[in-house]
PDB file of C-alpha atoms in Angstrom:
ATOM      1  CA  ILE A  20      36.493-167.156 -50.850  1.00 91.00           C
ATOM      2  CA  PRO A  21      39.862-168.286 -49.482  1.00 95.00           C
ATOM      3  CA  THR A  22      40.774-166.180 -46.472  1.00 97.00           C
ATOM      4  CA  LEU A  23      44.067-165.860 -44.613  1.00 98.00           C
ATOM      5  CA  ILE A  24      44.049-164.818 -40.972  1.00 98.00           C
ATOM      6  CA  VAL A  25      47.444-163.960 -39.462  1.00 98.00           C
ATOM      7  CA  HIS A  26      47.458-163.376 -35.735  1.00 98.00           C
ATOM      8  CA  GLY A  27      50.080-162.969 -33.030  1.00 96.00           C
ATOM      9  CA  LYS A  28      49.566-165.061 -29.895  1.00 96.00           C
ATOM     10  CA  LYS A  29      50.911-162.195 -27.772  1.00 96.00           C
ATOM     11  CA  ASP A  30      48.544-159.597 -29.256  1.00 96.00           C
ATOM     12  CA  GLU A  31      47.284-157.473 -26.361  1.00 95.00           C
ATOM     13  CA  THR A  32      44.858-155.509 -28.573  1.00 96.00           C
ATOM     14  CA  VAL A  33      42.880-158.348 -30.174  1.00 97.00           C
ATOM     15  CA  ASP A  34      42.539-161.559 -28.186  1.00 96.00           C
ATOM     16  CA  PHE A  35      43.817-164.715 -29.879  1.00 97.00           C
ATOM     17  CA  ASP A  36      40.473-166.416 -29.215  1.00 97.00           C
ATOM     18  CA  ASP A  37      38.928-163.858 -31.589  1.00 97.00           C
ATOM     19  CA  ALA A  38      41.192-165.140 -34.371  1.00 98.00           C
ATOM     20  CA  ILE A  39      40.069-168.698 -33.680  1.00 98.00           C
ATOM     21  CA  GLU A  40      36.423-167.615 -33.686  1.00 98.00           C
ATOM     22  CA  LEU A  41      36.969-165.757 -36.957  1.00 97.00           C
ATOM     23  CA  GLN A  42      38.568-168.808 -38.540  1.00 98.00           C
ATOM     24  CA  ASN A  43      35.696-171.001 -37.385  1.00 98.00           C
ATOM     25  CA  SER A  44      33.162-168.607 -38.891  1.00 98.00           C
ATOM     26  CA  ILE A  45      34.798-168.249 -42.317  1.00 98.00           C
ATOM     27  CA  LYS A  46      34.659-171.240 -44.625  1.00 96.00           C
ATOM     28  CA  ASN A  47      37.967-171.938 -46.422  1.00 95.00           C
ATOM     29  CA  SER A  48      39.960-169.815 -43.997  1.00 97.00           C
ATOM     30  CA  ILE A  49      43.472-170.516 -42.783  1.00 97.00           C
ATOM     31  CA  LEU A  50      44.808-169.258 -39.459  1.00 98.00           C
ATOM     32  CA  VAL A  51      48.545-168.607 -39.304  1.00 98.00           C
ATOM     33  CA  THR A  52      49.734-168.150 -35.739  1.00 97.00           C
ATOM     34  CA  ILE A  53      52.794-166.059 -34.966  1.00 97.00           C
ATOM     35  CA  ASP A  54      53.713-167.441 -31.534  1.00 95.00           C
ATOM     36  CA  GLN A  55      55.795-164.499 -30.317  1.00 95.00           C
ATOM     37  CA  GLY A  56      53.879-161.869 -32.307  1.00 95.00           C
ATOM     38  CA  GLY A  57      52.119-158.884 -30.824  1.00 93.00           C
ATOM     39  CA  HIS A  58      49.529-156.656 -32.495  1.00 92.00           C
ATOM     40  CA  VAL A  59      51.955-155.315 -35.130  1.00 90.00           C
ATOM     41  CA  PHE A  60      54.176-158.402 -35.019  1.00 93.00           C
ATOM     42  CA  ASN A  61      56.784-156.805 -32.723  1.00 91.00           C
ATOM     43  CA  SER A  62      57.438-153.939 -35.100  1.00 88.00           C
ATOM     44  CA  SER A  63      56.821-150.248 -34.760  1.00 82.00           C
ATOM     45  CA  HIS A  64      54.672-148.161 -37.023  1.00 78.00           C
ATOM     46  CA  PRO A  65      55.515-146.761 -39.482  1.00 83.00           C
ATOM     47  CA  PHE A  66      57.438-149.827 -40.569  1.00 81.00           C
ATOM     48  CA  ASP A  67      61.107-149.516 -41.403  1.00 83.00           C
ATOM     49  CA  LYS A  68      61.637-151.847 -44.368  1.00 82.00           C
ATOM     50  CA  ASP A  69      65.301-152.227 -43.460  1.00 86.00           C
ATOM     51  CA  HIS A  70      64.586-153.387 -39.890  1.00 87.00           C
ATOM     52  CA  LEU A  71      61.565-155.683 -39.903  1.00 90.00           C
ATOM     53  CA  SER A  72      61.066-158.003 -36.938  1.00 93.00           C
ATOM     54  CA  LEU A  73      61.263-161.754 -37.441  1.00 94.00           C
ATOM     55  CA  GLU A  74      57.567-161.978 -36.577  1.00 95.00           C
ATOM     56  CA  LEU A  75      56.586-159.412 -39.218  1.00 94.00           C
ATOM     57  CA  LYS A  76      58.800-161.120 -41.813  1.00 94.00           C
ATOM     58  CA  THR A  77      57.062-164.412 -41.000  1.00 96.00           C
ATOM     59  CA  ALA A  78      53.615-162.809 -41.369  1.00 96.00           C
ATOM     60  CA  LEU A  79      54.620-161.289 -44.717  1.00 94.00           C
ATOM     61  CA  ASP A  80      56.150-164.557 -45.954  1.00 96.00           C
ATOM     62  CA  GLN A  81      53.011-166.506 -45.040  1.00 97.00           C
ATOM     63  CA  SER A  82      50.866-163.887 -46.786  1.00 97.00           C
ATOM     64  CA  ILE A  83      52.931-164.169 -49.969  1.00 97.00           C
ATOM     65  CA  ILE A  84      52.698-167.971 -49.907  1.00 97.00           C
ATOM     66  CA  PHE A  85      48.909-167.737 -49.485  1.00 97.00           C
ATOM     67  CA  ILE A  86      48.509-165.244 -52.336  1.00 97.00           C
ATOM     68  CA  LYS A  87      50.591-167.379 -54.700  1.00 97.00           C
ATOM     69  CA  GLN A  88      48.400-170.461 -54.147  1.00 90.00           C
TER      70      GLN A  88
END
C-alpha cells in the first residue's frame, strides 16, 4: 500500500528520527520533509483556511500530489 509520511524537521512533539524509522518500516512509503515545519506545520489549530502557513500549504500540496498519483 503506498504510504505518504509528511513530517516537519522542527517538530518538538514527534522526533524526526521517528519519521525516518516509520519510512524504513513501511514498504512503498515516501517521506516528505518540511524543513521549517513544526508539529502542525507552523499553524495554529483550528486552522484558518485564509491564513495557512507556507509549511502547511507545502504539506497539503505534497499530499494532493501523492493522492493524484
